[in-house]
Tab-separated table of C-alpha atoms and ligand atoms in Angstrom:
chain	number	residue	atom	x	y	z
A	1	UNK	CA	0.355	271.642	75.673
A	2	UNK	CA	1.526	270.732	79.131
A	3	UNK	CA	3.179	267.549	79.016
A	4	UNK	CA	3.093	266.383	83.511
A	5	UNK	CA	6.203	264.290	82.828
A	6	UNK	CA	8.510	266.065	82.111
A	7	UNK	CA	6.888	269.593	83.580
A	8	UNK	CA	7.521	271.520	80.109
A	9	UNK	CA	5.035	273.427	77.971
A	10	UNK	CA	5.493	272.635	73.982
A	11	UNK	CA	3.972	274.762	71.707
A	12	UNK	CA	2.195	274.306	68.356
A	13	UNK	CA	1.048	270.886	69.127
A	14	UNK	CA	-2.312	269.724	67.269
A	15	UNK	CA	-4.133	266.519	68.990
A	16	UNK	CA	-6.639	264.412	67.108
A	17	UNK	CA	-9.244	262.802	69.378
A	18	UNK	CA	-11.394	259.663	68.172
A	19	UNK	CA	-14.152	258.753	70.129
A	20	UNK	CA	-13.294	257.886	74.022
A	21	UNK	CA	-9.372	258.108	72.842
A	22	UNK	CA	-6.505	260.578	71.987
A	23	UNK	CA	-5.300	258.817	68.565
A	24	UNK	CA	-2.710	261.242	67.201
A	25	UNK	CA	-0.212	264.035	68.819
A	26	UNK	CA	1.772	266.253	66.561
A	27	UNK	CA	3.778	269.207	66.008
A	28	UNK	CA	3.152	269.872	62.488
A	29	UNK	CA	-0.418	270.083	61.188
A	30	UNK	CA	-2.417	267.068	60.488
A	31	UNK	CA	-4.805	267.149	57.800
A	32	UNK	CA	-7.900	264.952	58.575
A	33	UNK	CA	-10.915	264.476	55.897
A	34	UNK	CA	-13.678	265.272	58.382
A	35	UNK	CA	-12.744	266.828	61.693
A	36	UNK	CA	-14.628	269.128	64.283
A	37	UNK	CA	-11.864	271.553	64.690
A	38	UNK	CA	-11.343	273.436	67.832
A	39	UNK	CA	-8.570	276.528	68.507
A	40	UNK	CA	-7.348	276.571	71.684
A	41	UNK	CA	-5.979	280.403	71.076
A	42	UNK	CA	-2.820	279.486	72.956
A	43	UNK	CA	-4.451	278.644	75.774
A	44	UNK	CA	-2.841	275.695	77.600
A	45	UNK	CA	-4.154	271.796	76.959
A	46	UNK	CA	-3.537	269.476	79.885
A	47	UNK	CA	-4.503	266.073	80.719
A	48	UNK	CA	-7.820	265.815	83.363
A	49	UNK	CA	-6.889	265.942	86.820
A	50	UNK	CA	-7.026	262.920	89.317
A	51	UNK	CA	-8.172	263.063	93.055
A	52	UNK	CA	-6.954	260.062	94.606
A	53	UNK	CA	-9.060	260.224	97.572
A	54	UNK	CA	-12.485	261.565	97.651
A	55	UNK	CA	-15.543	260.207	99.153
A	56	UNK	CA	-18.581	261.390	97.157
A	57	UNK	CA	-21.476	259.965	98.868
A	58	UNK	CA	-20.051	261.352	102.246
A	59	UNK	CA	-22.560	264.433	102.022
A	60	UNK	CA	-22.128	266.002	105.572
A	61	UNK	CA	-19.112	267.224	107.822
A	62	UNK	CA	-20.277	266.073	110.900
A	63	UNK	CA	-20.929	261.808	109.857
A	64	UNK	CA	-23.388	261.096	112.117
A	65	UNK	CA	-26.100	263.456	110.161
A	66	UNK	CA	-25.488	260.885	107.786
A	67	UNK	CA	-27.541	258.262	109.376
A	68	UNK	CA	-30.647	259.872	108.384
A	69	UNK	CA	-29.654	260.420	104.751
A	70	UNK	CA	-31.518	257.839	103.189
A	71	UNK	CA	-30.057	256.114	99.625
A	72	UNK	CA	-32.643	257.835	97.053
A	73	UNK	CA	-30.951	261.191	98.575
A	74	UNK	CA	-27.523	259.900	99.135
A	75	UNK	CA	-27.142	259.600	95.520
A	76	UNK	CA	-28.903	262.689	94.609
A	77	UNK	CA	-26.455	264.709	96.991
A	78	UNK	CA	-23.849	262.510	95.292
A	79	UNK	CA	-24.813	263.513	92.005
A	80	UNK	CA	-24.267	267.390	92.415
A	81	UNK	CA	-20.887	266.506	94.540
A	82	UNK	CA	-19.690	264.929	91.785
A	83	UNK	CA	-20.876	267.359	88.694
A	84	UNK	CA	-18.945	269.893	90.885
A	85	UNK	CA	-15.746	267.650	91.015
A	86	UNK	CA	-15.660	267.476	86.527
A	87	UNK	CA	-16.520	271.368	86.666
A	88	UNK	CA	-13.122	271.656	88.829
A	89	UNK	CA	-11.748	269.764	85.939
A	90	UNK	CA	-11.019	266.044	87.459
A	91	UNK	CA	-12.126	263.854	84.771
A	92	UNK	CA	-11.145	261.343	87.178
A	93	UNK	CA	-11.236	260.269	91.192
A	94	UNK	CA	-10.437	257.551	93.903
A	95	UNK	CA	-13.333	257.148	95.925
A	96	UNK	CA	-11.972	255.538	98.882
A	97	UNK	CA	-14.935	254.606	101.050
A	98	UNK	CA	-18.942	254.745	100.071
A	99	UNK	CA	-19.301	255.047	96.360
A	100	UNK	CA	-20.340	251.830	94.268
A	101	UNK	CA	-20.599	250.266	91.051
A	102	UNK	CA	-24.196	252.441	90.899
A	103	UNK	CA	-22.737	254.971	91.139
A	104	UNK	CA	-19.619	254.374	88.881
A	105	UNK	CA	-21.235	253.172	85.879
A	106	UNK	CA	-23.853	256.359	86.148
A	107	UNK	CA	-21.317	258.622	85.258
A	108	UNK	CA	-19.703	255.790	83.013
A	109	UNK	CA	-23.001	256.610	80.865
A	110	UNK	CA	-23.153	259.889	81.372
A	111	UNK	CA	-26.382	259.286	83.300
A	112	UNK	CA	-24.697	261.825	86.136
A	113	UNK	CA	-22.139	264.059	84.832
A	114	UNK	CA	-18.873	263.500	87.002
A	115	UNK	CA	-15.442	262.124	86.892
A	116	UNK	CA	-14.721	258.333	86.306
A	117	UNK	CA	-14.914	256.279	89.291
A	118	UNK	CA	-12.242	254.179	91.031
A	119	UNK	CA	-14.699	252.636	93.646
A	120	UNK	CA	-13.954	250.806	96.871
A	121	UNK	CA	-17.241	250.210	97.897
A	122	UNK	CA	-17.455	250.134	101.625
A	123	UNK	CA	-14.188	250.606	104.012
A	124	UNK	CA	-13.823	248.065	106.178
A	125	UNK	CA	-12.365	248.247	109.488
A	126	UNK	CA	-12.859	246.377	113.087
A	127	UNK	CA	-15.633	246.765	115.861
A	128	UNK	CA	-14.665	250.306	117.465
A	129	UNK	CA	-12.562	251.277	114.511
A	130	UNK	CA	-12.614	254.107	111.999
A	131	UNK	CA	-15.393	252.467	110.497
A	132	UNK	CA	-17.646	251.704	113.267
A	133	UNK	CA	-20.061	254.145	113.332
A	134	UNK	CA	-22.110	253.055	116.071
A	135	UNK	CA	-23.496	254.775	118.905
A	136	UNK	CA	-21.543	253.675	122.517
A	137	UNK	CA	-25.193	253.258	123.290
A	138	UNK	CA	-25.820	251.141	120.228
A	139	UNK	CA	-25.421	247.965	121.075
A	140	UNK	CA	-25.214	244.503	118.849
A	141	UNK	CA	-24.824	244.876	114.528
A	142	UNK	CA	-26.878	247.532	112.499
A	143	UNK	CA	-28.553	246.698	109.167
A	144	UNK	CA	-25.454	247.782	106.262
A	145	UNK	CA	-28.003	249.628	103.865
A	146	UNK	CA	-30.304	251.554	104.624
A	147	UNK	CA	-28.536	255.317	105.407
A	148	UNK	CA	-25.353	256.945	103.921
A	149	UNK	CA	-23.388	256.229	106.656
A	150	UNK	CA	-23.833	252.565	106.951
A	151	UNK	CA	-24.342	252.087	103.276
A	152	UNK	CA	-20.048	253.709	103.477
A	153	UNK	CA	-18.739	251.590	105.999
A	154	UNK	CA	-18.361	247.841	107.138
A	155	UNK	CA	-17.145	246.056	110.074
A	156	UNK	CA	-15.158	242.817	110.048
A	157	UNK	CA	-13.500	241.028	112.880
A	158	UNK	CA	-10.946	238.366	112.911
A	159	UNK	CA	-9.453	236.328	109.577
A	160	UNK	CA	-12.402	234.731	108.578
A	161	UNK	CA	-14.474	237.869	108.787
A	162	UNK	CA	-11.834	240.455	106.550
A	163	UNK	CA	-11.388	237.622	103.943
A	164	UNK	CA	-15.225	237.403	104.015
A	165	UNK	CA	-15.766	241.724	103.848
A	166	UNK	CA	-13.124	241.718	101.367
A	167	UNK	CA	-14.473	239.271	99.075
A	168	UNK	CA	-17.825	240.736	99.337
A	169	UNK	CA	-16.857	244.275	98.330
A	170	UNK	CA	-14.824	242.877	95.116
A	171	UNK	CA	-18.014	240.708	94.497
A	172	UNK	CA	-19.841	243.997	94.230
A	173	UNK	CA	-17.163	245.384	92.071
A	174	UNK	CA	-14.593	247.437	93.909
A	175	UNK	CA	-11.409	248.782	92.011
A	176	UNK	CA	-9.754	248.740	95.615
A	177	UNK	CA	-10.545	248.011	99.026
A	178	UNK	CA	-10.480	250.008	101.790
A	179	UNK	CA	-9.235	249.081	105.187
A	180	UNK	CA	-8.816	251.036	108.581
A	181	UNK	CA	-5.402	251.010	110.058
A	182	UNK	CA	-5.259	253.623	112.688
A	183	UNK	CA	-7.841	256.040	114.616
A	184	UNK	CA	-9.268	258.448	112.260
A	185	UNK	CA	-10.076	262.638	112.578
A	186	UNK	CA	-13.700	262.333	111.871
A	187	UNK	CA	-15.234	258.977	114.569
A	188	UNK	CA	-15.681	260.496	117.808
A	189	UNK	CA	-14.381	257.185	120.099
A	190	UNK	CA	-11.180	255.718	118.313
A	191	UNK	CA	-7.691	257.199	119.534
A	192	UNK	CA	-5.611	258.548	116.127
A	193	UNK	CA	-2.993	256.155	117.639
A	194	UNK	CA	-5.032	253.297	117.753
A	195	UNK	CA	-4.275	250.148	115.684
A	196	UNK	CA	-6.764	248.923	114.192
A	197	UNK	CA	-6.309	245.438	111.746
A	198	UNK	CA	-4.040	243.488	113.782
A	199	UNK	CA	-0.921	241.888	111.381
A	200	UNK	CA	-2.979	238.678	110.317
A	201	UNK	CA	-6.027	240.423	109.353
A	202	UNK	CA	-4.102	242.927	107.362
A	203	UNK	CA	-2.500	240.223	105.944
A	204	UNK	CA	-5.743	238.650	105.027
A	205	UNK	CA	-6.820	241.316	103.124
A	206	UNK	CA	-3.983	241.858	101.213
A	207	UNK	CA	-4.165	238.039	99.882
A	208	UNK	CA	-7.684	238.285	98.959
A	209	UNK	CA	-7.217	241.535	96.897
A	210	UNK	CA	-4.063	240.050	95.624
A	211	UNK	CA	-5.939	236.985	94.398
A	212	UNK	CA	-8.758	238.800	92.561
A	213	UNK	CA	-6.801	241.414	90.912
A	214	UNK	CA	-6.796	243.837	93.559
A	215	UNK	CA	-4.981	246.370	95.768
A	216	UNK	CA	-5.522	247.442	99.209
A	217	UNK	CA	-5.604	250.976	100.129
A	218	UNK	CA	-4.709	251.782	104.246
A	219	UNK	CA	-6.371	254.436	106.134
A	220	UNK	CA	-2.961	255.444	108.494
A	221	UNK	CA	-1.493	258.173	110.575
A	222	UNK	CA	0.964	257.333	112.614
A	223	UNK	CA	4.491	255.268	111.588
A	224	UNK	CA	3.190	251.844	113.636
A	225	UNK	CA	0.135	251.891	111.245
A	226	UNK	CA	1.824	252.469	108.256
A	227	UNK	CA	4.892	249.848	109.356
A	228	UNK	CA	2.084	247.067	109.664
A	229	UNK	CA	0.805	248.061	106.395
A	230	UNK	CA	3.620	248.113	104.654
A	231	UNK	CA	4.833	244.699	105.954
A	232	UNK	CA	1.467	242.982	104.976
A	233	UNK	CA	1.697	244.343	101.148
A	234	UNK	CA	-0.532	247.392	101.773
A	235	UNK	CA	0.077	249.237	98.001
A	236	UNK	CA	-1.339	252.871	99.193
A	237	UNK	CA	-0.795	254.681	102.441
A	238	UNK	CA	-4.043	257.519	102.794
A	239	UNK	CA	-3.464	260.715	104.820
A	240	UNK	CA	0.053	259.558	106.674
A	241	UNK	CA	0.389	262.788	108.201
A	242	UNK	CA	3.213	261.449	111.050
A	243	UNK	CA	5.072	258.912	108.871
A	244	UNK	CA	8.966	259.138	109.982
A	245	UNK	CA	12.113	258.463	108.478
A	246	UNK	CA	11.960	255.013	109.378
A	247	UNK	CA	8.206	254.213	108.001
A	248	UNK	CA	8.964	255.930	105.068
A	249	UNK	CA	12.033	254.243	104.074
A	250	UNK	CA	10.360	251.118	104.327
A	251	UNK	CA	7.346	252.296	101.947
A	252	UNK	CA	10.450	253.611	99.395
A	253	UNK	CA	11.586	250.079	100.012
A	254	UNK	CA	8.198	248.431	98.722
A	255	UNK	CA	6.951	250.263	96.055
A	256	UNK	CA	4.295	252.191	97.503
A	257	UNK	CA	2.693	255.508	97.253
A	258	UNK	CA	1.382	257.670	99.868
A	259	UNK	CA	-2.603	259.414	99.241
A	260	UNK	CA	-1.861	262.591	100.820
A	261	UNK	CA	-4.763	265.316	101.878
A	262	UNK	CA	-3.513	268.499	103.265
A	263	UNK	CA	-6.595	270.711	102.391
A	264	UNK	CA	-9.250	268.252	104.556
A	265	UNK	CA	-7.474	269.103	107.651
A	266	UNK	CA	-6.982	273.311	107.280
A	267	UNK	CA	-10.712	273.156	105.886
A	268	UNK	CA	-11.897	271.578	108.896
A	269	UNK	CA	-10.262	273.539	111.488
A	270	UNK	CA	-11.873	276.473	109.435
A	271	UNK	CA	-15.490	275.450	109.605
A	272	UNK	CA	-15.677	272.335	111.226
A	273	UNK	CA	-17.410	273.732	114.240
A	274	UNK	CA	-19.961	275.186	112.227
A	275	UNK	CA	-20.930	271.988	110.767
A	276	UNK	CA	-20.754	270.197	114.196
A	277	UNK	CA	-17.755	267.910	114.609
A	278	UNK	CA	-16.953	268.224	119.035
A	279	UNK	CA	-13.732	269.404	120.279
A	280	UNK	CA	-12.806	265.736	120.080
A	281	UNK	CA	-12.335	265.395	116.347
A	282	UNK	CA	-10.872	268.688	116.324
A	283	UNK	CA	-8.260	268.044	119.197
A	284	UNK	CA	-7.273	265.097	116.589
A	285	UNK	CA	-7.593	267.839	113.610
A	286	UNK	CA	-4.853	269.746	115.307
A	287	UNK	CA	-2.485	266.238	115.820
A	288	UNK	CA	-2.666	265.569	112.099
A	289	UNK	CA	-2.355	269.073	110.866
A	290	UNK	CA	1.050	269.864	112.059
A	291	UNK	CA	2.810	266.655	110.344
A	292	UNK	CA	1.048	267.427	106.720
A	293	UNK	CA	3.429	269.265	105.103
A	294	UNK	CA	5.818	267.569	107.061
A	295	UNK	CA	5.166	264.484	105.282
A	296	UNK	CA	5.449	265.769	101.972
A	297	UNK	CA	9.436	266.448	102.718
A	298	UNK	CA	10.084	263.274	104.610
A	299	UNK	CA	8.265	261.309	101.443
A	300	UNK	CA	9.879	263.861	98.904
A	301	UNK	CA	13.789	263.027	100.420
A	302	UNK	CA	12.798	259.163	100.604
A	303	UNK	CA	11.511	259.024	96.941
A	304	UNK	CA	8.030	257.714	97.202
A	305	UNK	CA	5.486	259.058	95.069
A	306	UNK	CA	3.098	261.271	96.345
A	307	UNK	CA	-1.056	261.904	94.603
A	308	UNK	CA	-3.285	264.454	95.386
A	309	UNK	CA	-6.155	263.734	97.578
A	310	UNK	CA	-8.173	265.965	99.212
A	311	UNK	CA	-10.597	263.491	101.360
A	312	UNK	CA	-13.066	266.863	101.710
A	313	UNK	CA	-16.420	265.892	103.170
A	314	UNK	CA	-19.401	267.327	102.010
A	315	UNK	CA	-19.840	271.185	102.337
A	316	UNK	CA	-16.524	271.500	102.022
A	317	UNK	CA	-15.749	269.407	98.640
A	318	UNK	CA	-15.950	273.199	97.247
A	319	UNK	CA	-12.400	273.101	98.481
A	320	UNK	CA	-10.771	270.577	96.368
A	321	UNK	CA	-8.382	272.903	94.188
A	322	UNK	CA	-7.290	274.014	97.464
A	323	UNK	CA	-4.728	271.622	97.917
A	324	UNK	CA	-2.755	272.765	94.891
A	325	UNK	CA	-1.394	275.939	96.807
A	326	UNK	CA	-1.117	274.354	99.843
A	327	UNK	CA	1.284	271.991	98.635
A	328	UNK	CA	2.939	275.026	96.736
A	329	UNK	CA	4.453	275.658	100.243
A	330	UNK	CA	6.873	272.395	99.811
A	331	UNK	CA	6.768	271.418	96.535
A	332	UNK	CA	7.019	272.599	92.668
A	333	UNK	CA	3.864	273.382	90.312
A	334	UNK	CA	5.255	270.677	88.003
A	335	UNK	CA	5.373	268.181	91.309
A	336	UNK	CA	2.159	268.957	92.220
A	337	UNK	CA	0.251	268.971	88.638
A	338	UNK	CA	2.249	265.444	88.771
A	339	UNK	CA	0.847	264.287	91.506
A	340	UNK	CA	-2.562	265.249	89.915
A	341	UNK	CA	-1.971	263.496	86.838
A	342	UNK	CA	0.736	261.340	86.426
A	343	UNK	CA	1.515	259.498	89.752
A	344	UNK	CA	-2.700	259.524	90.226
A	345	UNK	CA	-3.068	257.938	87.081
A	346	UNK	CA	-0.344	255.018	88.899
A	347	UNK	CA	-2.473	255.240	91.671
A	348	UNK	CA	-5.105	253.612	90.019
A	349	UNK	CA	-3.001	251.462	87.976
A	350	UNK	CA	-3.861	252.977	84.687
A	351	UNK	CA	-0.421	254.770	83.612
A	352	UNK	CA	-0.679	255.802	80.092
A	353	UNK	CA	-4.417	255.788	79.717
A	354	UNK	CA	-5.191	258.531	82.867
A	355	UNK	CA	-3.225	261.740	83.195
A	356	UNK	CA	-1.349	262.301	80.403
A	357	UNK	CA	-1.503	263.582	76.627
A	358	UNK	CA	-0.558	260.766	74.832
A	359	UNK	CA	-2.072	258.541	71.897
A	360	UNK	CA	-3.984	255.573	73.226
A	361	UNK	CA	-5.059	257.782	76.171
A	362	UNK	CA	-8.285	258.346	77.316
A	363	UNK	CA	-9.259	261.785	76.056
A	364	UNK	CA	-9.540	263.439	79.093
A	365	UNK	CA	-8.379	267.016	78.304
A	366	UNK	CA	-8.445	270.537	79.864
A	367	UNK	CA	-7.739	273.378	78.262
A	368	UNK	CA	-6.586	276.626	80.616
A	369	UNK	CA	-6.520	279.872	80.401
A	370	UNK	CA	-3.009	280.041	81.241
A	371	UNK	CA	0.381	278.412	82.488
A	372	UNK	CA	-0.999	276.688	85.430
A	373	UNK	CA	3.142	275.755	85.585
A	374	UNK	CA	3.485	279.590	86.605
A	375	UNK	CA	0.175	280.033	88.187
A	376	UNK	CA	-1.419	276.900	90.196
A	377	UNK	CA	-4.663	279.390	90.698
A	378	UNK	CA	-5.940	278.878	87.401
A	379	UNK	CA	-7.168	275.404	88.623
A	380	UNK	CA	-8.861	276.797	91.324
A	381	UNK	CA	-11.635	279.240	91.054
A	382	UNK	CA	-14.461	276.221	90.482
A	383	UNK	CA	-13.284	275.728	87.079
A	384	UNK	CA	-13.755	279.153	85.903
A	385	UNK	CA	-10.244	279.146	84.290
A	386	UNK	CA	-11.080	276.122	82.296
A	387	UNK	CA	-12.434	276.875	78.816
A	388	UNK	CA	-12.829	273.133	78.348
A	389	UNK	CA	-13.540	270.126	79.931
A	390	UNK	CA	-13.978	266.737	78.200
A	391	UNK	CA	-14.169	262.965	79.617
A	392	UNK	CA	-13.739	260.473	77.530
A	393	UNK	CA	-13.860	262.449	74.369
A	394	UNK	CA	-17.144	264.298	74.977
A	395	UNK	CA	-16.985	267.669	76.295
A	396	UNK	CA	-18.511	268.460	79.869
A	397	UNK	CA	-17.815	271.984	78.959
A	398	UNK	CA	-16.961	273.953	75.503
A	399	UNK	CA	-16.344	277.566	75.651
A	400	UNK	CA	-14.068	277.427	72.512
A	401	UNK	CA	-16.472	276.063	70.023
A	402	UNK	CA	-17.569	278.408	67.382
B	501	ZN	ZN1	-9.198	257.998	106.243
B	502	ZN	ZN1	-11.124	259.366	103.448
């Protein structure tokens, strides 16, 4: 079994799993009175992996065709997303803008198969922000439900109106909330450097989330994003791609992790055309591009822990195992399984219940056909190297059973 911790393989290890839990580990047989027993032919068993930043009900590349997506077949395009994200083998992901408590306790119940969701609901950001997805020709408020696109996104201005969006989104049962810090790749009108939530409205929302239970999670590229963040209690920094020394020290300083999400970026300046984002979004593509592996070093010297995230949208979700070799360039298999298990399971604040092999854990196993410590490509392939696949102690997928 691959234990993420301390990147090791031990062998002979048997694992007893009791309804939604891992209840025993051992390395000498354990003799139980009744017991579906399964081989695993020294294959390796693995915790599930974690994608800290996904948006599943963001079905198309190019946004805007989201606006005439309506809900009945946001959630059906959701559905087969998300079956494809547990056949990849993550039991479990951060969806950091768009999916809701629908949606989460569907796969809770096995209604849709798909990973466990971390929801934030809507991400909320200010007029002509990331989040605004208006027209320049649209002019006054749209309705917030009735397409995809608006059903993802929400618009506050001002104190009163973030403590307000905030409130509501936690009200409706977000795990985090979602704000908009800087310009973003994929809206057509906001500048990457752009600053979005001024200090007090940051602020805001970081006392609201604090006083319900909750985190906030920063959309931010660029080091005067994430410095405003960081000062207002921001926990997560998502994408990063141009964080310096000096904004990363000061995220080592608090506590707090970066999302990263190399493979959104190469993806995009693959097909992106194709799928119709304007020379716009890719002139920003190209910005963010050349600081991502960058800012896996500067974070790796400063400390901070870094999760996987992939932030693909739609067509290209297929992607998502991508960013395991990507990251290869910088970083160790054992880092990078890590930051799959381990450091996502801190993400979402559920250490010792998410990404790891341990009892009390959720059993949310893979078993691989292989040392994916030796060979990160046995994650990829759509989960053909997987022989099985289980969340919460019932199997998505069983080659192994006799
Ligand atoms: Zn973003
Ligand atoms: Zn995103």
């Amino acid at each position: 079994m691959l234990v993420p911790e301390t990147g090791e393989l031990r062998d002979g290890h048997e694992l007893v799993v009791e309804g939604d839990t891992i209840r025993e580990i051992s390395a000498r047989p354990i003799k139980l009175a009744t017991a579906n027993v399964i081989d695993c032919g020294g294959r390796t068993l693995m915790p599930g992996l974690i994608d800290s930043h996904v948006h599943v009900v963001l079905s198309e590349v190019s946004l805007r065709n989201l606006e005439s997506v309506p809900l009945t077949l946001m959630t059906a395009r959701a559905a087969d997303l998300m079956r494809g994200m547990l056949d990849r083998g993550f039991t479990s992901v951060r969806d950091t803008g768009g999916a809701d408590w629908g949606l989460k306790e569907a796969t809770d119940k096995w209604l849709l198969p798909g990973p466990r969701l971390f929801i934030a609901g809507r991400a909320i950001g200010p007029t002509g922000g990331h989040s605004d997805s208006r027209r320049r020709t649209d002019l006054g408020m749209r309705c917030q439900c009735c397409n995809a696109l608006s059903f993802s996104m929400g618009i506050a201005d001002g104190v009163s109106e973030v403590r307000r969006a905030v409130r509501e989104e936690m009200r409706q049962g977000c795990d985090q909330v979602k704000i908009m810090m800087s310009g973003g790749v994929a809206s057509p009108y906001d500048p990457l450097d752009s600053l979005q939530f001024s200090a007090d409205e940051v602020a805001a929302a970081v006392q609201e989330a604090h006083a319900f239970g909750r985190y906030v999670c920063a959309h931010a590229y660029t080091p005067q994003a994430i410095t405003r963040a960081a000062n207002a209690g921001v926990r997560t920094i998502e994408h990063g791609n141009l964080i310096d020394d000096a904004s990363a020290r000061l995220m080592a300083d608090k506590g707090m992790f970066l999302v990263a999400n190399l493979v959104t970026y190469f993806e995009m300046k693959k097909h992106a055309a194709e799928y119709g984002m304007n020379s716009d979004m890719l002139a920003k593509n190209n910005l963010v591009i050349e600081g991502a592996l960058k800012s896996l070093e500067i974070c790796k010297r400063h400390g901070i822990p870094v999760a996987y995230g992939t932030d693909l949208l739609g067509q290209l979700q297929m992607a998502q195992s991508e960013e395991f070799t990507l990251r290869a360039q910088v970083l160790s298999p054992a880092e990078i399984i890590r930051s799959a298990t381990t450091i996502g399971a801190e993400v979402v604040r559920m250490a010792d219940k998410l990404g790891c092999l341990k009892p009390g854990a959720f059993a949310d196993l893979l078993v691989v056909d292989g040392n994916p410590l030796n060979d990160l490509t046995l994650l990829q392939g759509q989960g053909r190297h997987l022989s099985v696949i289980m969340k919460g102690g019932r199997f998505h997928k069983n080659r192994l059973q006799s």
